[in-house]
Amino acid sequence: MSATQQEISRRRTFAIVSHPDAGKTTLTEKLLLYGGALHLAGSVTARKKERATVSDWMELERKRGISVSSTVLNFDYGGYHVNLLDTPGHNDFSEDTYRVLTAVDSVIMVIDGGKGIENQTRKLFEVCRRRKTPVFTFVNKMDRPALDTLALLDEIEGVLSIGAYPMNLPLGSGGDFKGILDRQTGLAHFYERTPGGTFRAPVATHGGLSDPAVKEILSPTLYAALCEEMEMVEHAGVSFCPNDVLAGRTTPVFFGSAANNFGVQLLLDGFLGYSPPPRPRVNAGGGVNANIGVDVRTGDADGAGDNGNISTGNLIDPNSETFSGFVFKIQANMDPRHRDRMAFVRIVSGKFTRGMTATLARTGKPLRLANSSNVFGRERTTVDEAYAGDVIGVMGTDVFRIGDTLSDAAGIVYDEIPSFPPECFAYIHNPSPANYKRFREGLTQLVQEGLVKLYDIPAGHQKISLLGAVGPLQFDLVQYRLESEYNAASRLEQTGWTIVKRIKTAGGEPAAETSLHIPMGAKLAIDKDGHQVLLFPSGWHMSFFTEHNKGVSLADD
Ligand code: G4P
């Protein structure tokens, strides 16, 4: 194994997803402790009172108490190099979350033990399932009254259509929470309340259910219930098969309390033991060089058996010498003192070296990657070398687009980023003509970041700007950022459209507006690539249009 391959094999790149308030931020902080980022985690805890975390870098996030932009945390632990990509935890920011999920190899899903599967968890999980991403589950807040363990496992299996294998079982919950029983070692870990969850040596372990110390700590009722539970999961539960985990068919379930740093190390160790190293990705470009690609019909580059998310086409082996990666996120003005733009690149294969030249597949132009950063919350350090699985921040002007492929070999194009059709639309006006330049510059950059989509609605000699987003909170974010980063005020005007479709004519020519039979309430607009689109208030309006315009078809924009 070459030095590069060794580095790649120890990479573990994942995201933590949860319904808001289940404990994602708290768990992230505790994981940092294990990574030796003590000083950072400490300051995170201290600042937590104001709801600021190391992964929140924008004012708005602090104000709203939600994490709206994603960041990358990394640390070394147990010989692994861990890359943790933070995801926004709010419903409205799902598109950004989805993009982050394309850049990870596995996911930790946090569930509030008292609430079970919540709406946002279900949606996020659906994305993982579609991508066959391995999912590890952490049932948090066991120090509070929790749902029955078997019912919870049942819920995970039923709602998410996946096998749930408890790696440990909780010894009670809430006031009766006594610890967990690790099924791998058969040892019990007794719970001690550690408010603030400061980092300390692992708690003393005891024997299994037959150990008198374990029996003594539990009430007779709890003990009897636990014995029954244990028997049920041993006999009726799914069996543990690492390949099923890698293929996203089984989720290993861990119980604990993030706030008390209890069960977190078992989660981390279990996760690292069974999660995949960087996996091969599909090359949608087709022209793959034989010695960097892996043909899925004959090869399995990650050695993981069923590598899941790919069924046809060429795969790029992460261990190849060829550097390649794709942009999954663009963020402007991360540092308010410098007007800058950073493209976050997930490296898919090979090794990155600062100063290297790579080709931007979309333009075919070579780019020197001289200004590369490792972004840790607000902190930035220069990255000289990085490997498949890592995420680097590349400073750039406006050359990058979300989804762009960078590579030092010809013929590689990744098509990893899904696009989600906007469902909310609002006009955006510039109330101060003197600020037009700043307003336009800001809007253009935020659109390039993928924050919102922008449409022009022709109105006589003028054009009115329309924003489209998956959720309406994005509009607030646009306004806030225009104001704070570009010093440009704006005014929003809500509209009732909920669907946007691109018009496709038989000959590919733009349709003359007069030739179209557009129902009342629908509107013709132009997207940022110059395509004609139609905005509809409802599916009914769209069906009406299709029925009355036979030579025209509609496609997702
Ligand atoms: P999120 O990122 O998923 O939105 O959740 P976050 O970690 O911010 O946690 C949400 C709330 O749940 C926080 O309380 C946090 O302290 C609490 N919490 C997290 N893990 C546990 C746990 O294991 N047990 C218990 N009992 N609570 C937990 P908060 O009141 O909103 O904030 P704070 O004042 O406690 O910081």
XYZ file of C-alpha atoms and ligand atoms in Angstrom:
593
model
C 0.000 0.000 0.000
C 1.431 3.371 -0.974
C 1.629 6.240 1.531
C -1.260 7.921 -0.284
C -3.395 4.794 -0.067
C -2.620 4.483 3.626
C -3.777 8.030 4.201
C -6.950 7.441 2.196
C -7.795 4.218 4.009
C -7.825 5.990 7.385
C -10.260 8.701 6.237
C -13.809 8.577 7.581
C -16.030 11.301 6.197
C -19.516 11.648 7.624
C -22.294 13.986 8.669
C -24.521 14.058 11.709
C -28.185 14.511 10.905
C -31.100 15.004 13.234
C -34.385 16.683 13.754
C -33.733 20.102 15.376
C -33.087 19.788 19.113
C -32.351 16.058 19.153
C -28.759 16.825 20.166
C -26.658 17.088 17.023
C -24.706 20.124 18.232
C -24.091 18.582 21.626
C -22.884 15.338 20.094
C -20.595 17.237 17.713
C -19.030 19.033 20.663
C -18.429 15.794 22.521
C -16.876 14.157 19.473
C -14.457 17.063 19.266
C -13.310 16.249 22.772
C -12.260 12.790 21.651
C -10.432 14.288 18.730
C -8.215 16.250 21.095
C -9.803 19.515 20.034
C -10.255 20.155 23.724
C -9.709 23.876 23.628
C -12.238 24.277 20.868
C -14.864 22.048 22.371
C -14.394 23.848 25.668
C -14.982 27.210 24.118
C -17.915 25.783 22.240
C -19.497 24.686 25.485
C -18.848 28.054 27.044
C -20.448 29.856 24.149
C -23.311 27.413 23.999
C -25.356 29.562 26.315
C -25.729 32.062 23.518
C -26.461 29.185 21.167
C -23.277 29.719 19.218
C -21.183 26.754 18.224
C -17.986 26.291 16.349
C -19.992 25.362 13.323
C -22.075 28.508 13.328
C -20.260 31.319 11.676
C -22.945 33.705 10.756
C -24.680 36.322 12.812
C -28.045 35.132 11.647
C -27.389 31.685 12.950
C -26.729 33.049 16.388
C -29.783 35.259 16.265
C -32.083 32.497 15.227
C -30.323 29.808 17.197
C -30.137 27.530 14.201
C -27.293 26.423 12.081
C -27.826 27.632 8.548
C -24.539 26.963 6.899
C -22.395 23.927 6.962
C -18.835 23.611 8.007
C -16.212 20.930 8.171
C -14.575 19.723 11.333
C -11.708 17.289 11.325
C -9.636 15.475 13.865
C -7.480 12.421 14.371
C -8.642 9.674 16.672
C -7.525 6.077 17.113
C -5.467 6.144 13.926
C -8.351 7.497 11.861
C -8.608 10.891 10.228
C -12.175 11.952 10.846
C -13.924 14.530 8.662
C -17.222 15.650 10.116
C -19.352 17.727 7.807
C -21.923 19.738 9.686
C -25.381 19.988 8.210
C -27.955 22.652 8.847
C -30.613 21.319 11.167
C -33.611 23.254 9.986
C -36.360 22.075 7.682
C -35.971 25.022 5.426
C -32.382 24.391 4.567
C -32.878 20.974 3.177
C -31.255 21.651 -0.172
C -27.982 22.601 1.472
C -28.251 19.540 3.673
C -28.831 17.290 0.705
C -25.717 18.662 -0.970
C -23.649 17.944 2.109
C -24.975 14.400 2.125
C -23.526 13.865 -1.353
C -20.083 14.641 0.047
C -20.061 12.097 2.876
C -19.491 8.346 2.988
C -21.694 7.682 6.003
C -24.067 9.364 8.403
C -24.783 9.406 12.137
C -28.445 9.965 12.797
C -29.322 11.391 16.209
C -32.737 10.557 17.622
C -34.243 11.967 20.788
C -35.025 8.840 22.831
C -38.159 10.454 24.212
C -39.529 11.367 20.801
C -38.450 8.669 18.385
C -38.328 9.336 14.655
C -39.333 12.897 13.881
C -40.264 14.470 10.609
C -36.906 15.914 9.627
C -35.114 12.667 10.512
C -37.440 10.799 8.204
C -36.741 13.148 5.309
C -32.998 13.113 5.802
C -33.005 9.404 6.155
C -34.878 9.018 2.889
C -31.986 10.775 1.135
C -29.489 8.403 2.744
C -31.586 5.432 1.746
C -31.782 6.551 -1.845
C -28.012 6.964 -1.916
C -27.506 3.758 0.072
C -25.381 5.677 2.540
C -24.504 3.683 5.676
C -26.369 5.120 8.658
C -25.399 4.805 12.329
C -28.038 5.727 14.889
C -27.473 7.425 18.227
C -30.496 7.417 20.522
C -29.806 10.452 22.681
C -31.164 11.897 25.927
C -31.452 8.559 27.697
C -31.108 10.492 30.959
C -34.656 11.635 30.242
C -37.685 9.353 30.078
C -37.363 7.477 26.798
C -39.678 5.376 24.695
C -39.550 1.632 25.211
C -36.338 0.275 23.655
C -37.966 -2.415 21.541
C -40.672 -0.016 20.377
C -37.966 2.434 19.341
C -36.056 -0.200 17.400
C -39.315 -1.270 15.809
C -40.055 2.300 14.841
C -36.641 2.728 13.231
C -37.153 -0.469 11.264
C -40.746 0.270 10.308
C -40.555 3.948 9.471
C -37.183 3.827 7.805
C -37.465 0.353 6.227
C -34.063 -0.694 7.507
C -32.798 -3.297 9.943
C -31.908 -1.837 13.356
C -29.209 -3.649 15.300
C -28.741 -2.421 18.891
C -24.993 -2.329 19.552
C -25.857 -1.650 23.164
C -29.003 -1.702 25.265
C -29.951 0.981 27.757
C -30.302 0.044 31.408
C -33.478 2.026 32.030
C -34.020 5.666 31.167
C -34.797 9.020 32.779
C -34.402 8.972 36.574
C -33.843 5.201 36.347
C -31.111 5.403 33.742
C -28.270 3.261 35.036
C -26.104 2.842 31.971
C -25.772 0.669 28.919
C -24.978 -2.926 28.173
C -22.493 -3.269 25.346
C -23.576 -6.272 23.281
C -20.219 -6.595 21.567
C -18.224 -7.078 24.766
C -21.078 -8.145 27.039
C -19.968 -5.477 29.518
C -22.157 -2.978 31.341
C -21.125 0.682 31.518
C -22.656 2.414 34.506
C -23.974 5.898 34.024
C -22.614 8.758 36.067
C -24.083 12.175 35.794
C -21.460 14.577 34.509
C -23.154 17.892 33.978
C -21.406 19.697 31.177
C -20.113 16.324 30.024
C -16.474 17.157 30.539
C -13.955 14.828 29.047
C -12.740 12.064 31.316
C -11.490 8.510 31.214
C -14.068 5.900 30.203
C -16.270 4.826 33.092
C -15.563 1.531 34.802
C -17.158 -1.439 33.180
C -18.820 -4.415 34.775
C -19.805 -7.860 33.640
C -23.001 -8.733 31.805
C -26.490 -9.303 33.114
C -25.350 -12.147 35.344
C -22.844 -9.924 37.178
C -24.163 -9.311 40.736
C -22.996 -5.675 40.485
C -25.258 -5.196 37.482
C -28.137 -6.984 39.130
C -27.730 -4.907 42.251
C -27.840 -1.550 40.516
C -31.117 -2.321 38.742
C -34.519 -2.631 40.382
C -35.989 -6.151 40.140
C -38.578 -4.911 37.617
C -35.942 -3.226 35.452
C -33.707 -6.253 35.662
C -36.492 -8.605 34.584
C -37.487 -6.285 31.741
C -33.905 -6.049 30.564
C -33.435 -9.831 30.575
C -36.549 -10.137 28.462
C -35.413 -7.377 26.119
C -32.043 -9.007 25.744
C -33.629 -12.309 24.863
C -35.946 -10.695 22.356
C -33.194 -8.861 20.483
C -30.964 -11.933 20.530
C -33.628 -14.142 19.054
C -35.989 -11.952 17.088
C -33.737 -9.043 16.107
C -31.602 -8.734 12.981
C -28.174 -10.298 13.138
C -25.132 -8.119 12.769
C -23.480 -8.168 9.379
C -20.925 -5.432 8.589
C -21.716 -5.673 4.875
C -25.367 -4.874 5.567
C -24.200 -1.766 7.403
C -22.006 -0.736 4.476
C -24.854 -1.268 2.040
C -27.233 0.830 4.158
C -29.474 -2.153 4.941
C -28.840 -2.235 8.692
C -28.242 0.633 11.052
C -26.194 -0.076 14.180
C -27.990 1.613 17.086
C -26.196 3.118 20.092
C -27.843 4.566 23.180
C -26.485 7.321 25.391
C -26.598 10.891 26.525
C -24.571 13.395 24.560
C -24.963 16.152 27.120
C -23.438 13.879 29.742
C -20.820 12.501 27.373
C -22.158 9.048 28.074
C -22.116 6.414 25.359
C -20.359 8.806 22.994
C -17.054 6.982 22.950
C -18.785 3.654 22.285
C -20.580 5.322 19.408
C -17.370 6.790 18.019
C -15.453 3.513 18.318
C -18.303 1.503 16.809
C -18.774 4.023 14.056
C -15.111 4.067 13.094
C -14.948 0.297 13.194
C -17.810 -0.260 10.775
C -18.044 2.857 8.611
C -16.493 2.821 5.153
C -13.351 4.584 3.973
C -13.814 6.869 0.943
C -15.838 5.034 -1.654
C -15.614 5.004 -5.419
C -17.860 7.480 -7.196
C -19.527 7.304 -10.571
C -17.789 9.086 -13.393
C -20.603 10.532 -15.457
C -18.050 11.836 -17.955
C -17.537 8.388 -19.423
C -14.037 8.813 -20.818
C -12.296 7.119 -17.965
C -8.735 5.994 -18.071
C -8.500 2.257 -17.450
C -6.107 2.479 -14.533
C -8.092 4.940 -12.445
C -11.567 3.582 -12.950
C -13.169 0.506 -11.550
C -15.764 -1.190 -13.636
C -18.641 -2.070 -11.341
C -19.278 -5.283 -13.200
C -15.826 -6.581 -12.401
C -14.385 -4.608 -9.560
C -15.141 -3.420 -6.089
C -12.659 -0.754 -5.267
C -13.509 -0.185 -1.629
C -13.425 -3.825 -0.706
C -16.685 -3.228 1.050
C -18.617 -5.855 -0.817
C -21.840 -4.198 -1.827
C -20.898 -0.611 -2.467
C -24.462 0.414 -2.823
C -25.072 3.711 -4.467
C -23.830 2.829 -7.887
C -25.271 0.370 -10.335
C -23.985 1.315 -13.741
C -21.143 3.194 -15.314
C -17.526 3.690 -14.403
C -16.405 4.238 -10.894
C -13.378 6.238 -9.939
C -11.224 4.439 -7.413
C -10.405 6.729 -4.470
C -6.965 5.123 -4.276
C -5.979 6.068 -7.797
C -3.083 8.461 -8.315
C -5.395 10.848 -10.125
C -6.657 13.782 -8.129
C -10.358 14.438 -8.584
C -13.172 15.993 -6.597
C -16.363 17.988 -6.818
C -17.674 21.242 -5.397
C -20.633 20.612 -3.083
C -20.857 24.003 -1.466
C -19.901 27.591 -2.143
C -19.851 30.177 0.586
C -19.215 33.875 0.118
C -17.984 36.289 2.770
C -17.330 33.710 5.440
C -14.961 36.102 7.048
C -16.766 39.439 7.364
C -13.415 41.250 7.279
C -12.545 39.898 3.850
C -14.799 39.734 0.877
C -14.043 36.229 -0.252
C -15.627 33.159 -1.723
C -14.814 29.637 -0.850
C -15.663 26.524 -2.807
C -15.785 23.368 -0.693
C -14.360 20.460 -2.638
C -14.866 16.854 -1.606
C -11.831 14.976 -2.856
C -12.966 11.765 -4.529
C -9.649 10.289 -5.570
C -5.926 10.716 -5.156
C -3.939 13.371 -3.394
C -4.229 17.126 -3.413
C -1.095 19.240 -3.149
C -1.285 22.985 -2.707
C -0.267 24.793 -5.861
C -1.216 21.900 -8.122
C -3.061 22.511 -11.349
C -6.404 20.866 -11.971
C -8.880 21.177 -14.788
C -12.346 22.513 -14.209
C -14.420 20.010 -16.197
C -17.223 22.453 -17.044
C -14.929 24.918 -18.809
C -12.009 22.659 -19.656
C -9.725 25.345 -18.251
C -6.759 24.589 -16.004
C -6.744 26.195 -12.567
C -3.880 26.530 -10.122
C -5.119 25.558 -6.674
C -2.821 27.748 -4.635
C -5.144 29.085 -2.004
C -6.535 26.111 -0.162
C -7.833 26.058 3.351
C -8.972 23.766 6.032
C -11.984 25.427 7.570
C -12.724 24.690 11.169
C -15.675 26.814 12.117
C -14.347 30.328 11.805
C -10.752 29.237 12.017
C -8.807 28.668 8.861
C -5.484 27.042 8.237
C -3.697 26.496 4.984
C -3.845 22.996 3.618
C -0.740 21.769 1.846
C -1.840 18.205 1.281
C -5.157 16.433 1.386
C -6.445 13.043 0.323
C -9.540 11.355 -1.030
C -12.235 11.699 1.618
C -11.038 15.126 2.752
C -12.790 18.398 2.111
C -10.751 21.428 1.167
C -11.880 25.000 0.895
C -10.584 26.578 -2.291
C -10.611 30.326 -2.480
C -11.698 31.616 -5.803
C -13.290 34.468 -7.559
C -16.454 33.361 -9.232
C -15.070 30.486 -11.265
C -16.765 27.735 -9.340
C -20.328 26.470 -9.509
C -21.946 23.957 -7.234
C -21.462 20.507 -8.719
C -18.251 21.406 -10.596
C -15.650 18.683 -11.081
C -11.947 19.364 -10.600
C -9.428 16.807 -11.772
C -5.915 16.394 -13.074
C -7.027 13.767 -15.622
C -9.225 14.304 -18.619
C -12.663 12.736 -18.871
C -13.798 12.785 -15.253
C -17.104 14.450 -14.479
C -19.056 13.879 -11.293
C -22.762 14.361 -11.295
C -23.346 14.030 -7.584
C -25.408 17.066 -6.678
C -29.138 16.731 -7.000
C -31.175 19.805 -7.745
C -34.425 20.341 -5.927
C -37.204 22.278 -7.568
C -38.121 25.458 -5.677
C -41.553 25.466 -4.076
C -41.667 29.053 -2.763
C -41.305 32.187 -4.834
C -40.948 35.854 -3.910
C -40.174 39.005 -5.873
C -37.124 40.821 -4.668
C -36.970 44.590 -5.175
C -34.167 47.066 -4.760
C -35.684 50.032 -2.913
C -32.677 52.269 -3.485
C -31.594 52.794 -7.114
C -28.279 54.303 -5.987
C -27.356 50.903 -4.530
C -28.216 48.956 -7.657
C -24.676 47.714 -8.289
C -24.216 46.335 -4.788
C -27.694 44.818 -4.805
C -27.066 43.056 -8.108
C -23.574 41.884 -7.182
C -24.830 40.424 -3.907
C -27.783 38.737 -5.508
C -25.644 37.205 -8.252
C -23.162 35.825 -5.738
C -25.808 34.385 -3.446
C -27.435 32.704 -6.430
C -24.062 31.216 -7.375
C -23.773 29.835 -3.862
C -26.989 27.960 -4.554
C -28.833 29.751 -1.765
C -31.776 30.548 -4.024
C -32.693 30.440 -7.686
C -33.204 33.643 -9.612
C -35.706 34.240 -12.411
C -36.402 37.301 -14.516
C -39.956 38.192 -15.303
C -40.162 40.442 -18.364
C -42.248 43.544 -17.631
C -42.232 45.901 -20.590
C -38.686 47.232 -20.968
C -37.793 46.109 -17.502
C -37.246 42.830 -15.743
C -38.489 41.972 -12.297
C -36.356 39.627 -10.224
C -38.029 36.596 -8.697
C -36.415 34.326 -6.124
C -37.224 30.636 -5.869
C -36.325 28.418 -2.921
C -37.228 25.107 -1.372
C -38.222 26.845 1.862
C -39.171 30.462 2.655
C -36.515 30.966 5.313
C -33.990 31.150 2.481
C -35.518 34.481 1.490
C -34.853 35.936 4.934
C -31.323 34.716 4.649
C -30.878 36.398 1.265
C -32.172 39.685 2.655
C -30.047 39.442 5.729
C -26.903 38.668 3.780
C -27.530 41.359 1.174
C -27.769 43.846 3.997
C -24.880 42.659 6.139
C -22.417 41.605 3.449
C -23.227 43.950 0.570
C -24.816 46.829 2.416
C -27.788 46.547 0.105
C -31.342 46.849 1.369
C -34.055 44.835 -0.358
C -37.787 44.357 -0.252
C -39.563 41.038 -0.642
C -42.988 40.452 -2.058
C -44.461 36.984 -1.623
C -46.173 35.277 -4.542
C -48.533 32.318 -4.726
C -46.606 30.175 -7.217
C -45.504 26.776 -6.005
C -44.247 25.052 -9.154
C -41.665 25.978 -11.762
C -41.184 24.048 -15.000
C -38.947 24.602 -17.968
C -40.639 24.822 -21.373
C -39.411 22.392 -23.987
C -40.494 22.850 -27.563
C -40.152 20.170 -30.224
C -37.468 22.066 -32.142
C -35.728 23.402 -29.046
C -36.538 26.980 -30.072
C -37.986 29.419 -27.534
C -41.764 29.481 -27.695
C -43.469 32.740 -28.709
C -45.484 33.860 -25.703
C -48.457 34.591 -27.921
C -48.473 30.984 -29.159
C -48.782 29.608 -25.637
C -52.047 29.089 -23.877
C -51.061 30.116 -20.369
C -53.784 29.695 -17.712
C -54.750 32.610 -15.488
C -52.454 32.770 -12.493
C -49.490 31.177 -14.270
C -46.559 33.249 -15.517
C -43.748 33.026 -18.044
C -40.228 33.778 -16.756
C -36.594 33.295 -17.737
C -34.160 31.296 -15.600
C -30.499 32.193 -15.071
C -29.405 30.098 -18.060
C -31.795 31.970 -20.328
C -34.384 29.170 -20.531
C -38.095 29.877 -20.606
C -39.883 28.631 -17.525
C -43.468 28.663 -16.368
C -44.611 29.391 -12.826
C -47.798 27.711 -11.671
C -49.823 28.218 -8.494
C -50.917 24.556 -8.465
C -50.724 21.205 -10.171
C -54.153 21.867 -11.596
C -52.841 24.909 -13.507
C -49.965 22.836 -14.795
C -52.274 20.081 -16.067
C -54.399 22.715 -17.769
C -51.322 24.059 -19.531
C -50.217 20.592 -20.689
C -53.646 19.796 -22.063
C -53.906 23.036 -24.005
C -50.364 23.213 -25.408
C -49.830 19.950 -27.222
C -46.554 20.815 -28.979
C -44.865 21.880 -25.746
C -43.581 19.739 -22.899
C -42.554 20.685 -19.388
C -39.412 19.582 -17.590
C -37.914 20.236 -14.173
C -35.952 23.457 -14.168
P -29.559 20.181 17.837
O -28.183 20.597 17.481
O -29.912 18.813 17.316
O -30.615 21.174 17.500
O -29.640 19.987 19.430
P -28.672 20.523 20.575
O -27.415 19.760 20.619
O -28.582 22.011 20.487
O -29.525 20.095 21.838
C -30.837 20.569 22.061
C -31.112 20.607 23.543
O -31.049 19.271 24.062
C -30.094 21.400 24.344
O -30.777 21.963 25.431
C -29.139 20.336 24.836
O -28.458 20.720 26.006
C -30.119 19.220 25.123
N -29.463 17.911 25.126
C -28.580 17.397 24.250
N -28.203 16.165 24.611
C -28.866 15.873 25.745
C -28.875 14.740 26.614
O -28.198 13.755 26.428
N -29.705 14.824 27.696
C -30.487 15.919 27.955
N -31.253 15.882 29.034
N -30.475 17.005 27.168
C -29.675 16.989 26.080
P -31.121 23.495 25.520
O -31.885 23.688 26.767
O -31.763 23.910 24.227
O -29.727 24.192 25.565
P -28.663 24.239 26.774
O -29.025 25.438 27.551
O -28.802 22.953 27.533
O -27.361 24.356 26.087
